[in-house]
Coordinates of C-alpha atoms in Angstrom, one line a residue:
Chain B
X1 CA 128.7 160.5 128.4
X2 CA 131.2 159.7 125.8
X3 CA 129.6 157.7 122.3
X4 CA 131.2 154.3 121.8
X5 CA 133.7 153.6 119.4
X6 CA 130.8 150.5 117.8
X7 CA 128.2 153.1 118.3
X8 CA 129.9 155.4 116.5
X9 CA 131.3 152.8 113.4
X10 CA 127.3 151.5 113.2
X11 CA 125.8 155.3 112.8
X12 CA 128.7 155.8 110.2
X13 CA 128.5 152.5 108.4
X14 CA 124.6 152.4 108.1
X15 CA 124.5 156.0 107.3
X16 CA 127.1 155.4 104.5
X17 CA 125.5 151.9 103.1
X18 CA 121.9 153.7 102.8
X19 CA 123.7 156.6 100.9
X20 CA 125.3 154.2 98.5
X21 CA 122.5 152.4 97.6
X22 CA 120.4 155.6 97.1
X23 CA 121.7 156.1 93.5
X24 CA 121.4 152.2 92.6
X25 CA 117.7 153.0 94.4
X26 CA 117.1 156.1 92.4
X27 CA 118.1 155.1 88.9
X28 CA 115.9 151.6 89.8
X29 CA 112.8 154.1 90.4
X30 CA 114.2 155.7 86.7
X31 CA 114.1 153.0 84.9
X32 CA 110.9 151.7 85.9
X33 CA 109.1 155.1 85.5
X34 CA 110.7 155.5 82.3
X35 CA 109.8 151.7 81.2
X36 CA 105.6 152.3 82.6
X37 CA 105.9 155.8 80.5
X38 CA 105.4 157.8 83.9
X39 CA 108.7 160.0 83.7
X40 CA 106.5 162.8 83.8
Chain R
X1 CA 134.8 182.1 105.6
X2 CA 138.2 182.2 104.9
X3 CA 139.8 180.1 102.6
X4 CA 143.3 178.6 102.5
X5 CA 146.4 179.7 101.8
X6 CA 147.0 176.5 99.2
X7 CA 144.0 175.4 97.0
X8 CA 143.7 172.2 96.9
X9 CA 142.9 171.8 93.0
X10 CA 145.2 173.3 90.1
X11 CA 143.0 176.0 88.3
X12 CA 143.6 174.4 85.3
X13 CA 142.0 171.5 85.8
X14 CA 139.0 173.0 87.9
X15 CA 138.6 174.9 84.9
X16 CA 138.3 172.4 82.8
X17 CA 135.7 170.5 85.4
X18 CA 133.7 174.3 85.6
X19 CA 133.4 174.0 81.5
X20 CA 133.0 170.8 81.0
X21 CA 129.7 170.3 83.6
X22 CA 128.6 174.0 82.7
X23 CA 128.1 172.6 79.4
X24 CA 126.9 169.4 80.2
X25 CA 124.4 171.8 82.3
X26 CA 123.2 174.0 79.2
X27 CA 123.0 171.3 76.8
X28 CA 120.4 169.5 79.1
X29 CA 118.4 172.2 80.1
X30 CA 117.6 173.2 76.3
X31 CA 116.7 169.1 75.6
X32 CA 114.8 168.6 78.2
X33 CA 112.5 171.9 77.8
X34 CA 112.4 172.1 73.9
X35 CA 108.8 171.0 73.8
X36 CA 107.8 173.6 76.0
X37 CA 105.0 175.9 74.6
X38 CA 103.0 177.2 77.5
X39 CA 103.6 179.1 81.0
X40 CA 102.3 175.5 82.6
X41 CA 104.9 173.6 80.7
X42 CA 108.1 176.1 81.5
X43 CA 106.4 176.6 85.2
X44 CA 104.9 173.5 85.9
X45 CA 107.0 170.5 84.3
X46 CA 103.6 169.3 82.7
X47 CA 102.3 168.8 86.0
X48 CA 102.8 165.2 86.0
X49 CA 106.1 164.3 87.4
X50 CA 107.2 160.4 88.4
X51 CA 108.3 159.5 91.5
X52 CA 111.8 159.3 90.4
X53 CA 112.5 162.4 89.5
X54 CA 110.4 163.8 92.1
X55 CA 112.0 162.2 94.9
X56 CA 116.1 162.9 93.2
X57 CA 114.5 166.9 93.1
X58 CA 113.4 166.9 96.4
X59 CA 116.4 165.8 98.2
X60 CA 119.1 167.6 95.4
X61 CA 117.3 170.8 96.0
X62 CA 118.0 170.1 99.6
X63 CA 121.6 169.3 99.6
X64 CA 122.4 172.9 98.8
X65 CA 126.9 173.9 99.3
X66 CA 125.7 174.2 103.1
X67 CA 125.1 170.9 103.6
X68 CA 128.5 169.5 101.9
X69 CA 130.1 171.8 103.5
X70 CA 128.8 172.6 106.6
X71 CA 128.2 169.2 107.5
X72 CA 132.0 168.8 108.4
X73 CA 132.6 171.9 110.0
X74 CA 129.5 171.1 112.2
X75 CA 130.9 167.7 112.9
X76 CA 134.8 169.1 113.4
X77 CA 132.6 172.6 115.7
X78 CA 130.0 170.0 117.6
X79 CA 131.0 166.6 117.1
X80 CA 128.6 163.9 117.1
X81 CA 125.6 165.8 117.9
X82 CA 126.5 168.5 114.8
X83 CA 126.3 165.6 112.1
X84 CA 123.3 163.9 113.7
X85 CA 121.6 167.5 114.2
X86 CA 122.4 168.4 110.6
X87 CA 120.6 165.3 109.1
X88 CA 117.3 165.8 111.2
X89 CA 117.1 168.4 108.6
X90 CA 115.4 165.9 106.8
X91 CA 112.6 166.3 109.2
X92 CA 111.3 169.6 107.4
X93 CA 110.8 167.4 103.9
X94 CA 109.3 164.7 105.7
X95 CA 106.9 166.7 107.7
X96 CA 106.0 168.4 104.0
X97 CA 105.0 165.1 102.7
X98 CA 101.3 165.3 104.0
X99 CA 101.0 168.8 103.1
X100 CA 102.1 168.2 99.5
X101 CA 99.2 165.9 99.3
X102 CA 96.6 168.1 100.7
X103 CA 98.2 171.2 98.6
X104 CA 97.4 169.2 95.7
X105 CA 93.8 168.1 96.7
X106 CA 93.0 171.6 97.4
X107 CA 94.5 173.4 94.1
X108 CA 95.0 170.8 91.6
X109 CA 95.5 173.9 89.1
X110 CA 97.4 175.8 91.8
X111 CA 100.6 177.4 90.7
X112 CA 102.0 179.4 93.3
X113 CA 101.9 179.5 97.3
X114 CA 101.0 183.0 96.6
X115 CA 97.9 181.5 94.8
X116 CA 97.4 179.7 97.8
X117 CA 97.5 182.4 100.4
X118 CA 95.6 185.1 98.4
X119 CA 92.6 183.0 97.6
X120 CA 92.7 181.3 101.3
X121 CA 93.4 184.3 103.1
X122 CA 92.7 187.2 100.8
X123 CA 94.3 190.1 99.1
X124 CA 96.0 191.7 102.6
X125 CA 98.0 188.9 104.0
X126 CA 99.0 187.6 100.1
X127 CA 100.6 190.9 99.9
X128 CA 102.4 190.5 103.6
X129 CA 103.5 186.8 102.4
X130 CA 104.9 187.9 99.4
X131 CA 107.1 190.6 101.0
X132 CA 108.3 187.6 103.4
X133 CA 108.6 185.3 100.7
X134 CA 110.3 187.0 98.7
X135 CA 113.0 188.6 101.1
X136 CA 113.8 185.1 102.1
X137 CA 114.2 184.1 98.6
X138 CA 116.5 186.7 97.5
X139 CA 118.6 186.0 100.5
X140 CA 118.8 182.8 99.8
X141 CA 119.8 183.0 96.0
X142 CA 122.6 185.6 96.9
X143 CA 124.2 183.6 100.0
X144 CA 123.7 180.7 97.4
X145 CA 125.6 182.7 94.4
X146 CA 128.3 183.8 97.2
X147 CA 128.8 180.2 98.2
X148 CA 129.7 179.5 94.6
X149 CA 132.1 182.1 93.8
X150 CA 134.0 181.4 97.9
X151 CA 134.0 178.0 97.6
X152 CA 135.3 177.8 93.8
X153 CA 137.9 180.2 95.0
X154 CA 138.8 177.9 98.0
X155 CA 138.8 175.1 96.2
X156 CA 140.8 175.9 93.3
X157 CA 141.9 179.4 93.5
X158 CA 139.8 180.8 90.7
X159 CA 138.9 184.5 91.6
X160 CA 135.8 184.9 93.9
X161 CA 133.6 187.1 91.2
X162 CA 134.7 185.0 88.2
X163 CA 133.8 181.6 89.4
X164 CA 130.1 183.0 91.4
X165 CA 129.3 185.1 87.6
X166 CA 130.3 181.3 86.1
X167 CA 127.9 179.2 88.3
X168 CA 125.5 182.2 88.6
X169 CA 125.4 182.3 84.3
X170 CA 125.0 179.0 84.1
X171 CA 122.0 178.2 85.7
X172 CA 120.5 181.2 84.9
X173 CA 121.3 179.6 81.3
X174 CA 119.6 176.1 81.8
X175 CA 116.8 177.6 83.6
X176 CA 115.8 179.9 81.3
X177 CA 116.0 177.4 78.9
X178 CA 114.1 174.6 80.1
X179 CA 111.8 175.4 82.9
X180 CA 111.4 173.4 86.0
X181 CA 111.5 170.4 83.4
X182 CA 115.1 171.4 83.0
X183 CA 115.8 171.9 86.6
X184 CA 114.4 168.5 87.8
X185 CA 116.0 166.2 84.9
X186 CA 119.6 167.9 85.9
X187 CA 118.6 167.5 89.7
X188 CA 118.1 163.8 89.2
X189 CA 121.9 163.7 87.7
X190 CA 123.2 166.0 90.4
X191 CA 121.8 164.0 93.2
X192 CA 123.4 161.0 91.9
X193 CA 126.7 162.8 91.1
X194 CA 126.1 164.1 94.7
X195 CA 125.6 161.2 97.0
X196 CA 127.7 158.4 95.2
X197 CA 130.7 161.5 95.1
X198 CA 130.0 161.6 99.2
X199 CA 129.8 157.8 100.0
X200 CA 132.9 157.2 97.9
X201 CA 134.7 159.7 100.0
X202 CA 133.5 158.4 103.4
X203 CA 134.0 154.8 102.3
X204 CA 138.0 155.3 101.3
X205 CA 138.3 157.8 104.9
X206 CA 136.7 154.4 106.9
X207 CA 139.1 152.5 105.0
X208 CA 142.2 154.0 105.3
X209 CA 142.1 155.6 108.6
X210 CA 139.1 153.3 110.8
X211 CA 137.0 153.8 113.5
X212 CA 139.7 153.0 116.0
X213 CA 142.0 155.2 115.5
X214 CA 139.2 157.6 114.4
X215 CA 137.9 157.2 118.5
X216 CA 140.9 157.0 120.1
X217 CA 142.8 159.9 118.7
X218 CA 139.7 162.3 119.1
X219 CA 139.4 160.8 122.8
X220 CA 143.1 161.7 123.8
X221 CA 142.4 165.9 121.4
X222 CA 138.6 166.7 121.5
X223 CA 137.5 163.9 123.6
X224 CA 134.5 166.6 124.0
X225 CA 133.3 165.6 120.5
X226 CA 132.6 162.6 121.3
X227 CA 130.3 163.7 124.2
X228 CA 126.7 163.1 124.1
X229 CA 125.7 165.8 126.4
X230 CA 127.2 169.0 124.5
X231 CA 124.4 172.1 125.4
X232 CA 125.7 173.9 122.5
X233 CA 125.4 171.0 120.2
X234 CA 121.7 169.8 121.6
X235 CA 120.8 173.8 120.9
X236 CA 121.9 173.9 117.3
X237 CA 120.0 170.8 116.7
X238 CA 116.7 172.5 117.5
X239 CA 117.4 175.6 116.3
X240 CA 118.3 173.9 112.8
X241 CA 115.2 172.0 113.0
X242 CA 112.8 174.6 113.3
X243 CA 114.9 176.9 110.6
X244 CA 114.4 174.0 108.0
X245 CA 110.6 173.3 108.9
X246 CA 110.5 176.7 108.1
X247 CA 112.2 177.0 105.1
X248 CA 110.7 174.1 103.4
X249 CA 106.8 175.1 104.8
X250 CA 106.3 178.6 102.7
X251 CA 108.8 178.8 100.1
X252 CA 107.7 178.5 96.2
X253 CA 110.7 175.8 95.7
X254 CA 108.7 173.1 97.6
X255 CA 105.4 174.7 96.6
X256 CA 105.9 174.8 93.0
X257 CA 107.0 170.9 92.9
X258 CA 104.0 170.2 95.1
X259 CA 102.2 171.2 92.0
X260 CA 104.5 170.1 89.4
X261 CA 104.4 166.4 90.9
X262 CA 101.5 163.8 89.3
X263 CA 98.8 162.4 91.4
X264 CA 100.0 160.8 94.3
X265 CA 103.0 161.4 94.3
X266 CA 103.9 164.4 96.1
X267 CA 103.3 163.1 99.6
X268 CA 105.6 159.6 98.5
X269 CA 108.0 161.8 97.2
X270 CA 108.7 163.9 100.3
X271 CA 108.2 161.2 102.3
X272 CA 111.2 159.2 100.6
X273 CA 112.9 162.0 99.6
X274 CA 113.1 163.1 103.3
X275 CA 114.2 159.5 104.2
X276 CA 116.9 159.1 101.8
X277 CA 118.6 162.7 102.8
X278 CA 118.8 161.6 106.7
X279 CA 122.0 160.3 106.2
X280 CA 124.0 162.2 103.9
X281 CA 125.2 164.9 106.2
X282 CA 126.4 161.8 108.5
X283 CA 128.4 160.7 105.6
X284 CA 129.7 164.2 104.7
X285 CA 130.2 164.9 107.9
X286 CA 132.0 162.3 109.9
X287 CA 135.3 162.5 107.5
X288 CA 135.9 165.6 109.4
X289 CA 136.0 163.6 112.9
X290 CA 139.1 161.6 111.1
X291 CA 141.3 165.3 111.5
X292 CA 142.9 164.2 114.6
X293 CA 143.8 160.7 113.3
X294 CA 145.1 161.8 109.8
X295 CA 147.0 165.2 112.0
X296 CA 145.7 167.6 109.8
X297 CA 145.9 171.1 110.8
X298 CA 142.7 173.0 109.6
X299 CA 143.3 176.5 109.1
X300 CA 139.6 177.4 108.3
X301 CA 136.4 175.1 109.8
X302 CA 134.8 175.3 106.5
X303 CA 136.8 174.0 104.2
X304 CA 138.0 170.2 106.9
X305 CA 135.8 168.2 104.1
X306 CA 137.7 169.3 101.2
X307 CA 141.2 169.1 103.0
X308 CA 140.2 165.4 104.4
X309 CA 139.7 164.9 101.3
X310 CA 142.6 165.6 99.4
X311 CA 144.7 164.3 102.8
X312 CA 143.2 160.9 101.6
X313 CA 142.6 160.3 98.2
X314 CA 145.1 163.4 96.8
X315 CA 144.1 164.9 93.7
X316 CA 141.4 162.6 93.1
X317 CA 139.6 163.7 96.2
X318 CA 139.7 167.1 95.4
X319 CA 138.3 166.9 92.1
X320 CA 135.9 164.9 93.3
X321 CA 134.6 167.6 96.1
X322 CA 134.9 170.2 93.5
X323 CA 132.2 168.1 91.0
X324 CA 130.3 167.6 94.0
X325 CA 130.1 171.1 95.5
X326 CA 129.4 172.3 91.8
X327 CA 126.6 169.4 91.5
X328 CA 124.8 171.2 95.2
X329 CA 125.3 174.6 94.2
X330 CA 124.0 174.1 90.8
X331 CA 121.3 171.5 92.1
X332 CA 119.7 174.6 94.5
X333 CA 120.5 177.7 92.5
X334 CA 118.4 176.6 89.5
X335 CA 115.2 175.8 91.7
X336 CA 115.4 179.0 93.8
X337 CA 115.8 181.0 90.5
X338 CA 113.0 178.6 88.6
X339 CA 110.4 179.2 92.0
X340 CA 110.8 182.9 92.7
X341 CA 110.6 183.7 89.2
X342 CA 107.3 182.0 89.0
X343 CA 106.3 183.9 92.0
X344 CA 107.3 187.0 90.6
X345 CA 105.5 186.3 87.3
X346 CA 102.3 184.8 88.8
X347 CA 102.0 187.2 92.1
X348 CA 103.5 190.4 91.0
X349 CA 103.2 190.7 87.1
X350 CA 99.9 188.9 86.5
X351 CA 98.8 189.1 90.4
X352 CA 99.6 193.2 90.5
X353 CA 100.8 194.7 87.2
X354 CA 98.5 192.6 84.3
X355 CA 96.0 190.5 85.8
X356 CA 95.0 189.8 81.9
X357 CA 97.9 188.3 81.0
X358 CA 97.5 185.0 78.8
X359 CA 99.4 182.3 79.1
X360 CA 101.9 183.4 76.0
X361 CA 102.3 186.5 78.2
X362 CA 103.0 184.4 81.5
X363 CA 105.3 182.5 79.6
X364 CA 107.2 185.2 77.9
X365 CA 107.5 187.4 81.6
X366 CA 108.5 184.5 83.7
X367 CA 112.2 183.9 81.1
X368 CA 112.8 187.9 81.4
X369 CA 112.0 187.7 85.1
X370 CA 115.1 184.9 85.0
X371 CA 117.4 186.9 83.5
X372 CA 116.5 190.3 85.9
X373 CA 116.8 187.6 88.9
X374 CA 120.0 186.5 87.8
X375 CA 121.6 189.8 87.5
X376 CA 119.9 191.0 90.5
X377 CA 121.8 188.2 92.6
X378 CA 125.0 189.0 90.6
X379 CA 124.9 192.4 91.7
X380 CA 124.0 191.8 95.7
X381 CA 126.6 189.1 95.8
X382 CA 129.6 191.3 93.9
X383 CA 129.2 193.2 96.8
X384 CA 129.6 190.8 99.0
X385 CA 131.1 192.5 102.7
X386 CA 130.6 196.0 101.3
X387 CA 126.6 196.1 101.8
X388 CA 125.3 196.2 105.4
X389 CA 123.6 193.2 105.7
X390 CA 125.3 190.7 103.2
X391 CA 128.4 190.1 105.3
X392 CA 128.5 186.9 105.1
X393 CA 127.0 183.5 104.3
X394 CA 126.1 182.5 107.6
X395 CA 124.9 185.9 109.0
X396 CA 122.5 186.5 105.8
X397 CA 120.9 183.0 106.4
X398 CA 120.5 183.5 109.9
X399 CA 118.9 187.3 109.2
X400 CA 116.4 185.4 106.7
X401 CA 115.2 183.0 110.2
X402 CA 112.8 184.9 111.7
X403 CA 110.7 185.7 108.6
X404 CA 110.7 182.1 107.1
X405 CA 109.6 180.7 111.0
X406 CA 106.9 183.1 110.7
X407 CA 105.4 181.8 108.1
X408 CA 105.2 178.0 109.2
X409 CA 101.9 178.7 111.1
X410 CA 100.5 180.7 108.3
X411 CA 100.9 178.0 106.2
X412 CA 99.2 175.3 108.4
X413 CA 96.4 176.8 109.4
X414 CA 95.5 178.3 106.3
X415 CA 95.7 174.7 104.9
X416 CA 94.3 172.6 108.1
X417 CA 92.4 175.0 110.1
X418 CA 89.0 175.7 108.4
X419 CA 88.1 179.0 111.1
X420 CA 91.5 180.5 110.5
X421 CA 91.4 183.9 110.4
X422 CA 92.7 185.3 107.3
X423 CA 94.0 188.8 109.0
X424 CA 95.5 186.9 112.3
X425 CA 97.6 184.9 109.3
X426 CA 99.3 188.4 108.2
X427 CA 99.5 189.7 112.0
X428 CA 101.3 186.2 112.7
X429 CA 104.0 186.8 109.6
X430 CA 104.3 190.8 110.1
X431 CA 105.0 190.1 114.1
X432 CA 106.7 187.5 114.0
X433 CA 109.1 188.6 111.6
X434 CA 109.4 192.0 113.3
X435 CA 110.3 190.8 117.0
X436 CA 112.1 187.9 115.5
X437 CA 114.3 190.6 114.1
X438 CA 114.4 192.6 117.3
X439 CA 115.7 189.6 119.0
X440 CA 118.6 189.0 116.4
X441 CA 119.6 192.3 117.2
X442 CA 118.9 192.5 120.7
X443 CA 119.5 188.6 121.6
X444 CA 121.9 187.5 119.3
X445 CA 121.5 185.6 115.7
X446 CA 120.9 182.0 117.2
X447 CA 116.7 183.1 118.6
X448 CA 115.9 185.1 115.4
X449 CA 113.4 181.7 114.0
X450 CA 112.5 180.6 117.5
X451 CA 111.3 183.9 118.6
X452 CA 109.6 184.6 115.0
X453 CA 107.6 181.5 115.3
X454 CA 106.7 181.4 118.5
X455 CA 105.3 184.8 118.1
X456 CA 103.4 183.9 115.0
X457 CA 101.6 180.9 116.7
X458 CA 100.7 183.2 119.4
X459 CA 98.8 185.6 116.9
X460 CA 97.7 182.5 114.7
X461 CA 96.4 181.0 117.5
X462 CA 94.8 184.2 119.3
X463 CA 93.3 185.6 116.4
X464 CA 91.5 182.7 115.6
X465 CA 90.4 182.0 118.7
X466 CA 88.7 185.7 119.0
X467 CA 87.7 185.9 115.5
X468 CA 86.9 182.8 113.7
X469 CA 86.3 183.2 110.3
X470 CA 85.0 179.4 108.5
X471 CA 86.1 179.2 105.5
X472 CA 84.8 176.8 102.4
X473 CA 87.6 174.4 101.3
X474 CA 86.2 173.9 97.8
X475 CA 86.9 177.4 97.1
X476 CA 90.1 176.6 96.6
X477 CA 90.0 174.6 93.6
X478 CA 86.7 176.3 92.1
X479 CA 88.5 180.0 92.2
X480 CA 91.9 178.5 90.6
X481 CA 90.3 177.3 87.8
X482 CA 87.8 179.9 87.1
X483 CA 91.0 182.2 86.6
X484 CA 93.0 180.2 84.5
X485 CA 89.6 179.8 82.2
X486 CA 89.8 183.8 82.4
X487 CA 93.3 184.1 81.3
X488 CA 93.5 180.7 78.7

């Protein structure tokens, strides 16, 4: 059972689009923890 | 691991990237824990972390050099099924998240697992979990500290003891420093450095070479990593499942933040934290599926993601993986050392040696237990192939399996299971760990954490069905704080 070559392309490409938004996702979380005073 | 013949980065220029960062590294760590005055602060971060930095610490601490690195080799070893059973080590932070919460309901002035386990289980099976503990810690700051000084060697050529004493330093440096505060602000920058470095590398290999060709070339040379039915693939993913669960469950790195993060947040934290590392060794790992396509011939399985890499981008991708491998060494070494020396100050100096220390004391112990830490791991990892069991990177890992699996069931009974039975909790660990080891030398490396923690729930489970012994939650909390009133 061999994977597809659109299976394959759609793990890749959704795996790579959620880990290059994670920064973008991570410095939004920053900013508003750092705006609301709740760094730490 | 053997490296290549040819780095891939000029040593000049790696050692200008090694300066520059170790710097960077220092200069933050001595910021961000200059208002530290007490054991709690330099321990504890304040105990009031955001959910920012919480979640960039839980998943940087996570992507240790194993994961960029081993996430290719995996992917150019088992295919498909090595990348997708690498990232379901996420499972073991997302299967944390509740317990985080309940750790914290339970011993909101906790500081330690080892606090944990002594008050929930008593002074025996503390003493047995430490022992465990701590073996597993050790083993996993030397095969950490070797990872450095191979893959800086690998990478750019720089001698093997030189570059691990340069890493090794230089968290030792920022740890001692700042605290945990130290190691979580530099976390949040080395998980961005991390992941962006990792897309951007994936991104430019989908680009340039495509799915395509990607598929067909591996169909007509390895069409068997394409195959969704590969036994030794479906194996490893359990076996890596189990080992992380494991991992994650007893060790101080994940205790400690449990802790260290504010109300609420721990369990959100994990949770998304867990969620947002799920992909990344998919994104590390499928460059190395683009060998065949890009006719690259890989003289050593460990190093396909650096030499993809460079086959793609040139000198830009290699400096690239070498910030990014520094960024996941750095981003683990510095919590490992930061955790087990606030085991060994809280469970063996104050727990064993002073139980009157004050806080001043706790505070002054836990920087000179960094430094001992640090030079301890130097020494174990200069000798690196000449001790018996340090052989290599994999091998010590593996070795460490079968006492961290025999702790997972410890851990969730003793925080779950109000009849547990405190002595059936150290049976479970000193069992499990024993014929765990029996079966890595009898059996072979690959049974070591399935056979440790299937013996562990046997005892667990038969111990406290024999002998239940009820046990008052509230304890918990009403114990912890009456000490720390002691000691204040």
């Amino acid at each position: 059972m061999i994977i597809s070559t659109t299976a394959l392309s759609v793990i890749v490409v959704v795996a790579t689009l959620v880990a290059t938004l994670t920064p973008i996702l991570l410095l939004a979380m920053f900013i508003r923890d750092w705006k609301k005073g709740r760094l730490w | 691991m053997t490296g290549l013949d040819d780095p891939i980065l000029p040593t000049s220029i790696a050692w200008g990237l090694l300066i520059a960062f170790s710097i960077l590294w220092v200069a933050l760590g001595w910021w961000l824990g200059r208002h530290n005055k007490t054991a709690e602060d330099h321990m504890l971060a304040g105990r009031n972390v955001g959910l920012a930095l919480a979640t960039a610490t839980a998943m940087a601490t996570w992507v240790t050099a194993n994961t960029t690195m081993t996430a290719p080799q995996l992917a150019l070893q088992l295919g498909v099924w090595g990348m997708l059973g690498y990232s379901l080590g996420a499972l073991g932070l997302v299967l944390f998240a509740p317990l985080a919460r309940r750790i914290r309901e339970l011993m909101p002035r906790g500081f330690t697992s080892g606090d944990f386990i002594r008050l929930r289980f008593g002074t025996f099976t503390w003493r047995v979990f430490l022992l465990v503990s701590l073996i597993y810690a050790f083993g996993w700051l030397v095969s950490m500290a070797m990872a450095g000084g191979v893959l800086i060697n690998a990478l750019a050529g720089i001698d093997y003891r030189v570059g691990m004493t340069v890493i090794l330093a230089v968290c030792v440096i920022y740890t001692l420093l700042g605290g945990l505060r130290a190691v979580i602000g530099t976390d949040f920058i080395q998980t961005i450095i991390i992941i962006a470095g990792a897309a951007f590398i994936a991104w430019l290999t989908i680009d340039k070479v495509g799915f395509e060709a990607i598929h067909f070339n591996l169909m007509e040379e390895r069409p068997e990593l394409l195959s969704l039915l590969f036994p030794a693939a479906i194996m490893f993913l359990f076996n890596n499942l189990l080992f992380g669960v494991g991992e994650i469950f007893h060790s101080n790195v994940w205790w400690s933040r449990a802790f260290a993060f504010g109300r609420n947040v721990g369990f959100r934290a994990y949770l998304l934290g867990g969620l947002l590392w799920l992909p990344i060794p998919i994104v590390a790992g499928f460059i190395a599926l683009a060998t065949p396509a890009l006719g690259i011939n890989v003289p050593a399985a460990d190093m396909v993601g650096p030499l993809v890499a460079a086959e793609v981008l040139g000198l830009t991708g290699a400096i690239v993986v070498f910030i990014v491998v520094f960024a996941a060494l750095a981003s683990s070494l510095d919590s490992l050392l930061a955790a087990t020396s606030d085991l060994v100050t809280r469970d063996i100096y104050r727990g064993h040696i002073r139980p009157q220390a004050s806080e001043q004391n706790q505070f002054r112990a836990t920087k000179v237990i960094v430094v001992l830490l640090g030079l301890l791991t130097w020494l174990a990892a200069s000798y690196r192939g000449e001790l018996p069991i340090i052989g290599s990177l994999a091998e010590l890992l593996y070795f460490t399996g079968a006492f961290v699996a025999s702790a997972i069931w410890p851990i969730v009974a003793g925080l779950y299971w109000r009849r547990a039975n405190p002595h059936g909790a150290a049976w479970s660990m000193i069992l499990g760990s024993g014929i765990g080891l029996a079966s890595y030398f009898l059996i072979g490396f690959y049974v070591a954490a399935l056979v440790g923690a299937a013996v562990s729930l046997a005892v667990m489970v038969l111990s406290t069905w024999l002998a239940p012994r009820p046990f008052d939650w509230d304890r918990l909390s009403r114990d912890a704080t009456a000490e720390e009133v002691r000691t204040a």
